[in-house]
Short mmCIF file of C-alpha atoms and ligand atoms in Angstrom, two decimals:
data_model
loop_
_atom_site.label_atom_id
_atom_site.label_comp_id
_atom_site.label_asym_id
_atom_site.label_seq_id
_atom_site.Cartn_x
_atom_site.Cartn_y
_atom_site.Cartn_z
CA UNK A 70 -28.09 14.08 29.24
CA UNK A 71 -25.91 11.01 28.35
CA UNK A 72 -22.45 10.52 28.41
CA UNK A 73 -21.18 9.03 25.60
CA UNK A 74 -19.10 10.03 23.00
CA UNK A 75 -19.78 9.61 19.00
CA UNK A 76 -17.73 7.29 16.77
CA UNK A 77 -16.21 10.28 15.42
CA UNK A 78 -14.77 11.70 18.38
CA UNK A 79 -13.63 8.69 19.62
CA UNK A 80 -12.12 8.35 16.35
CA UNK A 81 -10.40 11.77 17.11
CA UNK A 82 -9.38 10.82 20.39
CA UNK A 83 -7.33 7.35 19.08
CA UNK A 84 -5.67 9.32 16.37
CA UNK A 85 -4.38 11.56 19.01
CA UNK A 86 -3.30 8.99 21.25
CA UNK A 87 -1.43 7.34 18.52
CA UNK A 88 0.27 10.64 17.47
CA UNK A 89 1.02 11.51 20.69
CA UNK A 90 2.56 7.71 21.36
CA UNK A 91 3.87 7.85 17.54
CA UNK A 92 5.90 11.09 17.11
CA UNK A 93 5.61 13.31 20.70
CA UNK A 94 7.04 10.20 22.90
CA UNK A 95 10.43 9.68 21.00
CA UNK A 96 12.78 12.44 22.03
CA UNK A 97 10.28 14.52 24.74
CA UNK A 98 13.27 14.17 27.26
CA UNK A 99 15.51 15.58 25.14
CA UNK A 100 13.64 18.58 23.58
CA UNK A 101 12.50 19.41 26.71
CA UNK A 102 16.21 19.43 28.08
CA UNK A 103 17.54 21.48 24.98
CA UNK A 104 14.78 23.79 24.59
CA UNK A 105 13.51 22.53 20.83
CA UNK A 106 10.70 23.55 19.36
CA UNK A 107 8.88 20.80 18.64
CA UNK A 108 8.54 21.83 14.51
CA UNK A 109 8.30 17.98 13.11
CA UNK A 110 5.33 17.13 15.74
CA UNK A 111 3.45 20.14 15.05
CA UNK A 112 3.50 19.92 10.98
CA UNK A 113 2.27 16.12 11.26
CA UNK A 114 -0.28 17.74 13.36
CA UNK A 115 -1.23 19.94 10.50
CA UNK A 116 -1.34 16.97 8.75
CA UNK A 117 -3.89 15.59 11.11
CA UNK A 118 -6.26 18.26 10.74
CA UNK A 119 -5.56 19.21 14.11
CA UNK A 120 -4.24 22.96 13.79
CA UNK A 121 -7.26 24.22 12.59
CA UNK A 122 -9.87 21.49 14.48
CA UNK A 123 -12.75 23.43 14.85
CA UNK A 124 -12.12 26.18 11.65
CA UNK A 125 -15.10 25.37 8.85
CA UNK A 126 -13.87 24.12 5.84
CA UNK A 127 -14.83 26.71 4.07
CA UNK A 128 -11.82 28.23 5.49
CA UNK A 129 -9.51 25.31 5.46
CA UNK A 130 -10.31 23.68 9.21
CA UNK A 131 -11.45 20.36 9.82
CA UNK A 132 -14.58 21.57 10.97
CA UNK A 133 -14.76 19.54 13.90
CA UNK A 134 -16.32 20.32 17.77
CA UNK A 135 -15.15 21.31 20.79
CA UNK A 136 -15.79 18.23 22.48
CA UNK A 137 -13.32 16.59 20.26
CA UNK A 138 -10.82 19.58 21.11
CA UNK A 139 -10.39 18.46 24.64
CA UNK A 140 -9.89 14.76 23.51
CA UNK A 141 -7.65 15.61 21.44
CA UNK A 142 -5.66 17.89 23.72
CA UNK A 143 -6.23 15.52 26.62
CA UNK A 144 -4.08 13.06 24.76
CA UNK A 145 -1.42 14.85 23.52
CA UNK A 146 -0.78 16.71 26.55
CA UNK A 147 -0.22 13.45 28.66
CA UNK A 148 3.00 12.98 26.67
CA UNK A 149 4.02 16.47 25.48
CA UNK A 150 2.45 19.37 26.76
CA UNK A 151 4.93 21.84 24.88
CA UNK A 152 3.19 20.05 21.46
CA UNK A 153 -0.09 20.56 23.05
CA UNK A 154 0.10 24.68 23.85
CA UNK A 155 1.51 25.20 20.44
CA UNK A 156 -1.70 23.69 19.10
CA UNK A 157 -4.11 25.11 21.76
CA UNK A 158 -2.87 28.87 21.11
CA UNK A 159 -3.37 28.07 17.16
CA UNK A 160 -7.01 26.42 17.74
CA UNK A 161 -8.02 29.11 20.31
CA UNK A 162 -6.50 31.87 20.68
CA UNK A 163 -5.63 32.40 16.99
CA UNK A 164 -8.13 30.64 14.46
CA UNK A 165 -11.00 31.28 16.80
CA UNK A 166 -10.93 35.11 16.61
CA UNK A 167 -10.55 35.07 13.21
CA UNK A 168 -13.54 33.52 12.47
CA UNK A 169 -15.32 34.49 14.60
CA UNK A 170 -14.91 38.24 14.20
CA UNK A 171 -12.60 38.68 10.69
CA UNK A 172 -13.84 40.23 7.43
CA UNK A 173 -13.95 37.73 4.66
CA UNK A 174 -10.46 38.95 3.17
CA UNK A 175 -8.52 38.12 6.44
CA UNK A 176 -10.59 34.80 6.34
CA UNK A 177 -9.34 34.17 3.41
CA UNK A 178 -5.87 35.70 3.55
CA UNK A 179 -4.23 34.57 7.17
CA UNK A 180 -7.25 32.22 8.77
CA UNK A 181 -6.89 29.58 5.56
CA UNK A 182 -3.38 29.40 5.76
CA UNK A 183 -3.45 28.75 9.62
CA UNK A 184 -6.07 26.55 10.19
CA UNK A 185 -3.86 23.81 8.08
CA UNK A 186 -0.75 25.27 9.78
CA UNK A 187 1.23 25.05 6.76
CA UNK A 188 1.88 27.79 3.58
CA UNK A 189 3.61 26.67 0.49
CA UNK A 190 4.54 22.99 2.55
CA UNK A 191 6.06 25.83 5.48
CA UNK A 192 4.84 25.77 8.96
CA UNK A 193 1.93 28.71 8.92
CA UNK A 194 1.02 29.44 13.10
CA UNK A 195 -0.04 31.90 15.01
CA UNK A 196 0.38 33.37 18.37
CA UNK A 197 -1.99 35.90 20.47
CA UNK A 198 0.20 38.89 22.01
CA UNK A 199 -1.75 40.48 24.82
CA UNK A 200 0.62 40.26 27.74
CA UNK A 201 3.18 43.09 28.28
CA UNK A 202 5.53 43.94 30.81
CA UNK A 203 3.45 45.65 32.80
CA UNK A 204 0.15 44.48 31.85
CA UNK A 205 -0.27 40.62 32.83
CA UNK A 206 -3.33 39.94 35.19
CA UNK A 207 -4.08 43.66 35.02
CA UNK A 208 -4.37 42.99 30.75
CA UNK A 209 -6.48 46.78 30.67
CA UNK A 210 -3.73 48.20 30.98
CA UNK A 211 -1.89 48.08 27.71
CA UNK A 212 0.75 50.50 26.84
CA UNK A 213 1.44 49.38 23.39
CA UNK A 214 0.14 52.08 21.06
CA UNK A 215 -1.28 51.69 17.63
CA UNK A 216 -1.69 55.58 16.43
CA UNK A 217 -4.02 55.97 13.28
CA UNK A 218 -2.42 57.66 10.02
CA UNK A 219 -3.54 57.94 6.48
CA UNK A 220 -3.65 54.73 5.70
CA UNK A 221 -1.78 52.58 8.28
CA UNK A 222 -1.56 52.15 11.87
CA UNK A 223 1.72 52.64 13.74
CA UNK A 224 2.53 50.08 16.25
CA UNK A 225 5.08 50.78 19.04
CA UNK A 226 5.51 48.69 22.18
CA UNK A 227 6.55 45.44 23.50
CA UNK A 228 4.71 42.09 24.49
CA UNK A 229 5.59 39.07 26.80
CA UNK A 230 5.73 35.85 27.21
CA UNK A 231 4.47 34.93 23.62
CA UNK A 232 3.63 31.47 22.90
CA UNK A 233 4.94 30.66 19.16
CA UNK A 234 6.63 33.83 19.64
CA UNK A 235 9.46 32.90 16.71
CA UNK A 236 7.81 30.19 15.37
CA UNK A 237 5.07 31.92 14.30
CA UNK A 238 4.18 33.51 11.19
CA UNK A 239 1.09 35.65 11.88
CA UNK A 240 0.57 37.87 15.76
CA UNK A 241 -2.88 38.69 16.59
CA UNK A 242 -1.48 41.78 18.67
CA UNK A 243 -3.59 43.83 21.66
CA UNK A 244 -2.71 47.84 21.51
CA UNK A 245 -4.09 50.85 22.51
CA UNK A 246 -5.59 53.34 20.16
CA UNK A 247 -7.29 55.94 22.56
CA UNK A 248 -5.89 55.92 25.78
CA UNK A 249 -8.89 58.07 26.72
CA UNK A 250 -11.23 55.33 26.23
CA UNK A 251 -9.88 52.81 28.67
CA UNK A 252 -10.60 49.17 27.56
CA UNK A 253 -12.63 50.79 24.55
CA UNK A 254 -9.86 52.10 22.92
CA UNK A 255 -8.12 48.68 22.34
CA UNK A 256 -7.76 47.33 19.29
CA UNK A 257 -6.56 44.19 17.62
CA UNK A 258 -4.60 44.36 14.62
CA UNK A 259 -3.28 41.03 12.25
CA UNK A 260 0.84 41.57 11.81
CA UNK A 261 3.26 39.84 10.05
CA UNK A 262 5.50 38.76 11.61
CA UNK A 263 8.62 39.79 8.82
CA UNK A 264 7.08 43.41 8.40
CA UNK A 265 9.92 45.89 9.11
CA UNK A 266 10.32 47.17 12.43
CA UNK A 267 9.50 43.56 14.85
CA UNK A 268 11.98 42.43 16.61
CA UNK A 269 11.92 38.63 17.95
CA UNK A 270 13.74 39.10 21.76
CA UNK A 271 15.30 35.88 22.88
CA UNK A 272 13.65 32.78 23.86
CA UNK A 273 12.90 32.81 27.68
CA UNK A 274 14.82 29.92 29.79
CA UNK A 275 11.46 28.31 31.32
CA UNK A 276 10.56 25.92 34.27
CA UNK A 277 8.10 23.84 31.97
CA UNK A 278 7.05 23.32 28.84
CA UNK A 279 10.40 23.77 27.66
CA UNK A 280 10.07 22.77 23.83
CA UNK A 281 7.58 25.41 23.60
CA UNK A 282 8.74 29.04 22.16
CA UNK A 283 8.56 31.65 24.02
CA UNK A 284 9.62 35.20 23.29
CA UNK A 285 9.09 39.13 24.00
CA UNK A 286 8.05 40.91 20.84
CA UNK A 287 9.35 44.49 19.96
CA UNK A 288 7.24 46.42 17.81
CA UNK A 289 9.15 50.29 16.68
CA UNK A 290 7.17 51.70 14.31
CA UNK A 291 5.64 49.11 12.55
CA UNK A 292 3.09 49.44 9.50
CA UNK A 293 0.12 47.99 9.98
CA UNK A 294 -2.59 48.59 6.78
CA UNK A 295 -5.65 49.78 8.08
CA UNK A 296 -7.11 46.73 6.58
CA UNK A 297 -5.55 44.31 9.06
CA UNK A 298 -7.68 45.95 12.39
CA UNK A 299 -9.86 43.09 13.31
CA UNK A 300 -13.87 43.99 14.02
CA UNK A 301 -15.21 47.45 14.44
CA UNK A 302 -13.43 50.28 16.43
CA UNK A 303 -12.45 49.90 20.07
CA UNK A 304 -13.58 46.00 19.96
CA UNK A 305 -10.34 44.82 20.90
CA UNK A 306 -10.52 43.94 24.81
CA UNK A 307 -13.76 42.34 24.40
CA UNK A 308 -12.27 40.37 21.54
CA UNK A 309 -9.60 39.52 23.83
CA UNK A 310 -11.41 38.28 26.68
CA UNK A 311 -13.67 36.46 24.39
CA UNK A 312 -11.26 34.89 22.85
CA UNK A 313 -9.56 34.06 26.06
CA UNK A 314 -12.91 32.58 27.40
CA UNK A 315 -12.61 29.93 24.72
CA UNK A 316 -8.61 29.65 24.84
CA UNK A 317 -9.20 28.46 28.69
CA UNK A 318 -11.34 25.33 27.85
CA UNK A 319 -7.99 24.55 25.70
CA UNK A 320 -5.64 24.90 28.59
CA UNK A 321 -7.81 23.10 31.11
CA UNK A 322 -7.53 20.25 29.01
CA UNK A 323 -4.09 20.63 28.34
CA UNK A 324 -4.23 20.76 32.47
CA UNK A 325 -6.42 17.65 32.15
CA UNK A 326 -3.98 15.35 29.81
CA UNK A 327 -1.26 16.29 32.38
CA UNK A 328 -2.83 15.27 35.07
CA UNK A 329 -4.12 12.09 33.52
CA UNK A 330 -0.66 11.10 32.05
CA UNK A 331 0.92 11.61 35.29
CA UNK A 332 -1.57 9.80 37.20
CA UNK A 333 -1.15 7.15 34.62
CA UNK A 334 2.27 6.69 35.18
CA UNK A 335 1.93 6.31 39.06
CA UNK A 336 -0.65 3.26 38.31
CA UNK A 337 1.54 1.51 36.32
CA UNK A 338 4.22 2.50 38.85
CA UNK A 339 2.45 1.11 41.97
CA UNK A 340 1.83 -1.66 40.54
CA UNK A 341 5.52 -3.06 39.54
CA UNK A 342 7.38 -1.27 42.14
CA UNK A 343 7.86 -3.44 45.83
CA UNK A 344 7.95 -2.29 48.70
CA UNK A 345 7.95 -4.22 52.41
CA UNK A 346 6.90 -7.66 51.11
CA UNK A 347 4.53 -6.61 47.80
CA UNK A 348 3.35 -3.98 45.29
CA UNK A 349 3.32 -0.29 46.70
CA UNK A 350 -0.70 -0.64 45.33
CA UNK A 351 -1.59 -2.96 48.27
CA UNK A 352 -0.43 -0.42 50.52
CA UNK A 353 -3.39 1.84 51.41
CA UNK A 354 -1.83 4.98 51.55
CA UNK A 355 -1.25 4.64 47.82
CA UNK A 356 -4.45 3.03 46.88
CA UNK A 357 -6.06 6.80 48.47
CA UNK A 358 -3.50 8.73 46.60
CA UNK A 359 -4.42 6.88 43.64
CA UNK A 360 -8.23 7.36 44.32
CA UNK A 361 -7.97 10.92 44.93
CA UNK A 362 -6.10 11.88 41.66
CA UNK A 363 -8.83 9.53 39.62
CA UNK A 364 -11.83 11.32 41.11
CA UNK A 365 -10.31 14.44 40.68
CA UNK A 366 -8.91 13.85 37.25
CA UNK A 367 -12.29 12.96 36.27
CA UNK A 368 -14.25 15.92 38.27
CA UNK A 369 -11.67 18.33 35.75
CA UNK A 370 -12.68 15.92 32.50
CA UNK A 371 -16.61 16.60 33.14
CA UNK A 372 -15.89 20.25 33.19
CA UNK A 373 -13.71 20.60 30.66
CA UNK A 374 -16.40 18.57 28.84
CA UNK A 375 -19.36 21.10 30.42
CA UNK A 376 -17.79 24.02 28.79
CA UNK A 377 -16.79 22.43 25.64
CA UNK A 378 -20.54 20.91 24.99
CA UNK A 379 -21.73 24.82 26.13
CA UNK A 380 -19.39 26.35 23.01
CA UNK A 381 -20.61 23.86 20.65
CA UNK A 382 -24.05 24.56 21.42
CA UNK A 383 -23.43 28.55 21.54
CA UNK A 384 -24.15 29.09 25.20
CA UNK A 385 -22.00 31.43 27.37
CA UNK A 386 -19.48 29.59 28.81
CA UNK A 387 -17.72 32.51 30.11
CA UNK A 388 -17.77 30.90 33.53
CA UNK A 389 -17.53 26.89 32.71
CA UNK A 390 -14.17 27.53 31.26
CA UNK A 391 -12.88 29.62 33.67
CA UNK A 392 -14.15 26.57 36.31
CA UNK A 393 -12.86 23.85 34.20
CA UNK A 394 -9.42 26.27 34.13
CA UNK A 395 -8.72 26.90 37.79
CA UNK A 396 -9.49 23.72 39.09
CA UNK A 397 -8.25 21.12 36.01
CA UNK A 398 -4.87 23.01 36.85
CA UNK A 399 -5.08 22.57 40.17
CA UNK A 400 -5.70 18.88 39.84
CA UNK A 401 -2.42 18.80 37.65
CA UNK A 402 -0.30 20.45 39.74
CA UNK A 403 -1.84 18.30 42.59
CA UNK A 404 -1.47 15.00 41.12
CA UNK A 405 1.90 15.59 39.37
CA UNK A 406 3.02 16.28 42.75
CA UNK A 407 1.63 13.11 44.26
CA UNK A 408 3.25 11.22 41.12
CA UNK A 409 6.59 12.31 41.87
CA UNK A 410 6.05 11.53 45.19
CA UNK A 411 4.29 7.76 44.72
CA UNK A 412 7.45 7.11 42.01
CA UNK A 413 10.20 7.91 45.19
CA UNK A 414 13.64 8.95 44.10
CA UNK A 415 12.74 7.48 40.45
CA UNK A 416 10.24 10.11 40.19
CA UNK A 417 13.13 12.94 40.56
CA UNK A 418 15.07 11.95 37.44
CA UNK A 419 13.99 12.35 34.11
CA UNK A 420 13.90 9.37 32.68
CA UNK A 421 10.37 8.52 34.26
CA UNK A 422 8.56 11.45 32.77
CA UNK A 423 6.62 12.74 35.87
CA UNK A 424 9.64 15.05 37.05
CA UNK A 425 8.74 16.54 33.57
CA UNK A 426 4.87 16.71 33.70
CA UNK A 427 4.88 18.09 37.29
CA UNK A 428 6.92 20.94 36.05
CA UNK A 429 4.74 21.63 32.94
CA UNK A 430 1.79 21.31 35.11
CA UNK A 431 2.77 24.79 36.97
CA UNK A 432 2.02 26.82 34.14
CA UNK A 433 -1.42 26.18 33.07
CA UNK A 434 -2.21 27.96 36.90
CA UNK A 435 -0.45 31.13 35.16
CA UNK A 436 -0.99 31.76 31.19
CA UNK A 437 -4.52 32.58 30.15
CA UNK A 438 -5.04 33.92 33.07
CA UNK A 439 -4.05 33.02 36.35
CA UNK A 440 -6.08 30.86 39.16
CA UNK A 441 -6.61 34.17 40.58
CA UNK A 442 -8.00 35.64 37.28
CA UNK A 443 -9.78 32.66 37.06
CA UNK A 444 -11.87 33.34 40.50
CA UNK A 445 -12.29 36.98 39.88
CA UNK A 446 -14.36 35.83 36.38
CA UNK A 447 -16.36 33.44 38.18
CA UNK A 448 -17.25 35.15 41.15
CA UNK A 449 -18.23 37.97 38.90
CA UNK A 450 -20.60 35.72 36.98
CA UNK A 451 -22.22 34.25 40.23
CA UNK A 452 -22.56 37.75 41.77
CA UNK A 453 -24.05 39.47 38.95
N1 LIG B 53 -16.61 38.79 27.13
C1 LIG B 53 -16.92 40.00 26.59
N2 LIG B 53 -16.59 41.18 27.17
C2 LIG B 53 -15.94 41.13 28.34
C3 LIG B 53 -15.58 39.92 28.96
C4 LIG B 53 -15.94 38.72 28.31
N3 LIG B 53 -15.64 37.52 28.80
N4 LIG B 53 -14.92 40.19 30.11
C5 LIG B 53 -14.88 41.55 30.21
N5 LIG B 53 -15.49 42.10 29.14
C6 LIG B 53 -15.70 43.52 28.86
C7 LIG B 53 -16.49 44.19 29.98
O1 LIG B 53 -17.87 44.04 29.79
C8 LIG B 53 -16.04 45.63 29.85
O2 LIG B 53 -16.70 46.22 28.76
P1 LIG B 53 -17.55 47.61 28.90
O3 LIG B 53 -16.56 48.64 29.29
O4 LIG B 53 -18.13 47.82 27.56
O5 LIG B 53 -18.56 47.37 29.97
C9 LIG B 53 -14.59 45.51 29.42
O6 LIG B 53 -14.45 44.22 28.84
C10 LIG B 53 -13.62 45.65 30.59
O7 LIG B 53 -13.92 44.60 31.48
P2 LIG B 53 -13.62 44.67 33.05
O8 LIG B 53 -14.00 46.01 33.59
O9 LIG B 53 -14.24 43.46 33.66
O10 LIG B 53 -12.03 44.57 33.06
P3 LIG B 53 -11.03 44.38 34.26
O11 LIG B 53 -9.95 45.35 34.13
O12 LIG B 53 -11.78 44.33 35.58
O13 LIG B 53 -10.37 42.92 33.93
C11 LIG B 53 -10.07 40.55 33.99
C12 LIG B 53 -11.04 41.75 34.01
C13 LIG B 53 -11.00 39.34 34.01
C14 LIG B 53 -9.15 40.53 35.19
C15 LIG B 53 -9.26 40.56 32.67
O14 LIG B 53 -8.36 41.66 32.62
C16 LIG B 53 -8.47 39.29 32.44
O15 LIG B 53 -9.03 38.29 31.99
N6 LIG B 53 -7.15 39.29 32.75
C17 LIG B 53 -6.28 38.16 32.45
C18 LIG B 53 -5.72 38.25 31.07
C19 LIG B 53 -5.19 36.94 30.58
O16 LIG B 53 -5.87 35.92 30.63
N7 LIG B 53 -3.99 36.98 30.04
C20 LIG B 53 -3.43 35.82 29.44
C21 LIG B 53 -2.50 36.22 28.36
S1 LIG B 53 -2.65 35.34 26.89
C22 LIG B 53 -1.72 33.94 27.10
O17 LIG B 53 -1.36 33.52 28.14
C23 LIG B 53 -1.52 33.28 25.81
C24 LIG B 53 -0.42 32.33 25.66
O18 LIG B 53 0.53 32.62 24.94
C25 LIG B 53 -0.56 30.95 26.18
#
């Protein structure tokens, strides 16, 4: 075991602490106050190899590891977290399942195009639509319907809460073929996102991670060619929750770079900021808040490390990414908290970035499956 990194992923790692400096620093405040998707950040980032970071070449990714994933994400979600999901749902939730399990013509077709996140010099994303009104936590029970004719599927239903949901090009969308079957008679299907009959709902008003898009999807009677189902019949929940198992290494480090920017910020804080007589660090209640948030910051690094170095070497890490999930987002929403808290009034207002992070912390304990989610797939793993 040894715990260094190689010159190439700490290569990785500066270039995304110099983007994320660079381009995601200058105007967070204000996209995250009006909403904006964040389009210029995430095209340089297709520029930076960094939409498609662990897709081979072969299909136009960079063809890089996991490991370097969560440096990468660590960084750029320690100044703009809305930047960061757009990316992880691209890497993860998108790019991965396409590789992993599409035929060579939907390699070639929609994974080439979105592992450099750009088409014809156009931003070319994704977004994964599993989530429905009624089927959140509970993600079995789909009621979106994709009924086999001739030569097409027809899709009918609606999804929630989609990441990318306008911005992106190309849904990887969750329906049910055979209600019959239960979770084997789900499919996943490839739709374009301009194909007749989907509707784009309005954005939602969120809490946190405000640049980010997020949308309901309406799908009435939508064509899908047969040729856009992804893997074999009835694969489709596995292929979710496989693809989810990786997509959950990406938001625990997303987790992970909020955490560590936040705690960031209350170092530098503590020590300018004076309080009775010197520095708020010489006082030792904040020298304990301070130590807490840096062992636990680092506790959520080694495991979002753990179950990054377990996908690169093809182990399961069903249950390491769950871990690193549930508690690297409960270290954020922890030490944001404690942030706000060390920064005083300064840390309610916006202009000191923490108000921001503590709010865009609260989400990584919900999408991709909630903390609660997260303990029912681990306890399952140690109880089997
Ligand atoms: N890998 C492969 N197969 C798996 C699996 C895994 N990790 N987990 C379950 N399965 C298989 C099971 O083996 C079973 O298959 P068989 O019938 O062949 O045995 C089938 O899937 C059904 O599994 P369960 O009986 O365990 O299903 P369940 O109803 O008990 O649900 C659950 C389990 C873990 C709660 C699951 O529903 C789940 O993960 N829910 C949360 C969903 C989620 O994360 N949603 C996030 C939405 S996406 C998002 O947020 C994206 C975004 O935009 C940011």
């Amino acid at each position: 075991m040894h715990f260094e990194f190689t010159e190439e992923q700490k290569m990785i790692r500066q270039a995304a602490k110099d983007f994320a400096r660079n381009e995601c620093l200058p105007g967070v405040i204000e996209r995250d106050e009006k909403q904006q998707f964040p389009k210029e950040q995430v095209m340089k980032l297709a520029e930076l190899g960094f939409m498609g970071m662990m897709v081979s070449p072969d299909y136009g990714g960079s063809g890089m590891d996991t490991v370097s994933y969560v440096l990468a994400m660590e960084e750029i979600s320690k100044i703009d977290a809305s930047v960061s999901v757009c990316m992880s749902v691209n890497n993860s939730l998108v790019c991965w399942g396409l590789e992993a399990y599409g035929s060579e013509e939907q390699k070639k077709k929609y994974l080439t195009p979105l592992a450099q996140g750009t088409k014809d010099g156009e931003l070319y994303i994704g977004a994964f639509l599993l989530s429905e009104p009624e089927a959140g936590s509970d993600a079995t029970s789909q009621r979106t319907t994709a009924e086999e004719m001739d030569d097409h599927y027809l899709l009918n239903g609606t999804k929630n809460w989609i990441t990318n949901g306008s911005s992106a090009s190309v849904y990887l969308v969750i329906a049910q073929t055979d209600v019959s079957k239960g979770s084997r008679g789900i499919n996943v299907f490839i739709v374009e996102k301009n194909s007749p009959g989907v509707t784009v709902a309005a954005k939602e008003n969120k809490l946190g991670i405000r640049g980010s898009d997020t949308h309901s999807i309406l799908f009435t009677d939508v064509k899908v060619p047969k040729e856009n189902r992804i893997a074999e019949d009835g694969f489709g929940f596995k292929f979710a929750m496989r693809t989810l198992a990786g997509g959950r290494i990406g938001i625990a480090s997303q987790a992970l770079g909020i955490a560590s920017g936040a705690y960031e910020l209350a170092l530098g804080y503590s020590k300018q900021r004076r309080a009775f007589g010197t520095e708020i660090m010489n006082h030792q209640i904040i020298q304990f808040k301070l130590a807490d948030m840096a062992t636990r910051i680092e506790a959520s690094r080694l495991l979002c490390m753990k179950a990054a170095w377990e996908k690169d070497q093809n182990l399961d890490y069903t249950m390491s990414s769950s871990m690193a999930k549930v508690y690297a987002s409960e270290t954020a929403m922890w030490t944001t908290t404690e942030a706000v808290q060390i920064h005083g009034g300064y840390g309610f207002v916006k202009e000191y970035h923490v108000e921001r992070l503590m709010r865009d912390a609260k989400i990584t304990q919900i999408y991709e499956g909630t903390s609660e989610v997260q303990r029912i797939v681990i306890s399952r793993s140690i109880l089997k």
